[in-house]
Amino acid sequence: MNPLQTLRVAIRALLRNKMRSFLTTLGIIIGVSAVIAMVAIGEGAKAMVEQSFAAMGSNLLIILPGTTTAGGQHGGFGSMPTLTWDDLKAIQTEVPSVKYAAAQLRTVAQIVSEDQNWSTGVYGTSPEYFAIRDWPVAQGAPMSESDAEGGSKIVLLGQTVVDKLFGANTNPIGQLVRINNTPFQVQAVLAAKGQSPMGQDYDDAAFIPLKTFQTKIQGGLHQFISGVIFVGATSPAGTVRAEKQIRSLLRDRHHLAAGTDDDFSIRNLTELASAREQGTNTLTTLLASIAAVSLLVGGIGIMNIMLVSVTERTREIGVRMAVGAKPRNILAQFLVEALTLSFAGGLIGVVLGLVAAQWLAARFHWPMLIRPDIIVISVVFSALVGVIFGIYPARKASRLDPIEALRFE
Amino acid sequence: MANEPNLLQLEDVTKVYRMGDVEVHALRGVSFAVAEGEFVAIMGASGSGKSTLMNIIGCLDRPTSGRYLLAGEDVSGLDRDALAEKRSRTLGFVFQNFNLLSRTSAIENVELPLLYAGAHTRERHERAHAALERVGLAERIHHHPNQMSGGQQQRVAIARALVSNPKVILADEPTGNLDSVTSVEVMALFQELRDSGITVVLVTHEPDIARYAARVVVMKDGKLQSDVRQEPQRAVPAPAEAAVGGES
Ligand SMILES: Nc1ncnc2c1ncn2[C@@H]1O[C@H](COP(=O)(O)OP(=O)(O)OP(=O)(O)O)[C@@H](O)[C@H]1O
Ligand SMILES: [Mg+2]
């Protein structure tokens, strides 16, 4: 008997009892579709996290003035300025793993266009800032060094601000807006960035040169930076090194004795991002393992029904043996039946899983992420489950004594 | 083979079933031989060992001691695979309760032995069709067992037994579940098979059925009691229309 004939015999036997065959595969169907849907959910969540962290900037460290409280929470910046402009310069020049560093001063102000006004975050910063945050302009010219140093009255607007002040799909380059009664010329519209991991709209912001911010908004130069410092490290791995080096540099510069708390804090966004990613990976693994357990349960279901089937079909087995079937023919038949059930269940499960994943993705506005490897693995795994849980009943069938099997009532 | 005239030869065959501490001696030294083309009926009281003997002849079981030669070859020590091979190539079975696969058409039932003999789909189909034709069921090849009368089912079973061109057909009480009219039809079929050269060994309780055999062996307590040759009565089936009318 060749494998094809065995397969045909098995399929015929399964079709003889369609309802039972379907119910037997149900466990596998649910298991596989659960695995696929769960992994898609996990991957979708991960992609969301990755996207929003990527939007913050690459290899990013943020240095905040003031101590952290016992609970690790920052006291709120500006309350206790400790970072100086010389600190910034030192970070820029003395720390090798730092590629860029830029101050970011912030206030909330009304921006007034000809016929609209909008209250938003207004930031004073320098050109490096946009490099640190991977934030190119969509229209117009980026902020230049001379803009920053010279205190020119230009502004770079985020997409949301443009939409609010000028309406969507307009070109505001060259228009005048007023911030704190000072007219600013719109020099650029920044590329849309989307939301932060905390759900804040990155595009609801306006950027003006540092010097301009100090003179026109802050009202004069200060020794301390009344804001935060953004640092771009040379590489993702470099963020940890940069963090360490900056810490020791600043402690040194601030004459902090060993054992005392820092009077600043450093947030490592790359680390935070990878921690978050690890979190979602753990979530994916957890969901997938729960689903895999259900696959296992499905396999046990197959074994269960196959055992019942062997008992119920004892006489059939006896007849087959009497007309010349060898034990291995019987073994192969029942094994192939189990395999066919689990494999078919796996395929149906894949289809259902994909449909479920698609629906969930659409529902929660996630990216739809299909992992072909997971599809292959779960189909192979379910087939494997079929073989493993099919072996015992099949062996049982093949070891039946033909005489007793024929006599079975 | 050439100098071995007997198709079936049992030499002092015993069979002991062990049930815990109790030993049941089902066969206590049976020696007997059947030549090719014989029609043998085995009779005897219930529990005398007829089925046990048939199972050994049919290579479904092995003797506890003694030798059994099938077509000149000692098969008493063969393993399960080799016995299956013998059943597939040399033997055909007919059972009292037909033992057809349910929810399976007559032709698929008849094809079954050929499947395990390794025949191709086309050949299987043709031979199964021919076998069903031979037992007069050419019109019912797609019927399922539950759509057929007992006599028809037994004819399907006979077609299944002869489809692989066996040397011997073994039938353990083939008419046990049939009425007398249908029994005669089935016996006529067996006589026809014998006429075409197939050896037939059947077990029966009914002397009426044993009359159709050319040799009657009687068993008692696991031994042969008598072995008589006779002029068989010709089985003449009842008029066709009556049989068809009774069945449908
Ligand atoms: N599997 C078995 N285990 C134990 N004892 C058995 C087994 N099969 C048969 N026997 C015993 O062997 C003896 C012969 O049984 P067998 O079935 O051959 O009788 P039989 O002549 O076919 O009877 P019947 O006419 O009722 O079919 C009986 O005593 C029976 O109980
Ligand atoms: Mg019996």
XYZ file of C-alpha atoms and ligand atoms in Angstrom, chain A residues 407, chain B residues 46-47 49-52 96 172-173 203 205, ligand 2:
13
model
C -15.649 -10.886 17.443
C -20.801 -25.765 20.278
C -17.399 -25.358 21.886
C -13.222 -26.185 18.521
C -14.528 -25.552 15.017
C -13.855 -21.816 14.977
C -10.496 -22.327 16.605
C -21.548 -15.448 9.867
C -17.495 -19.913 9.569
C -21.252 -20.487 9.680
C -18.361 -24.600 9.422
C -24.397 -26.520 12.608
Mg -17.601 -21.013 16.308
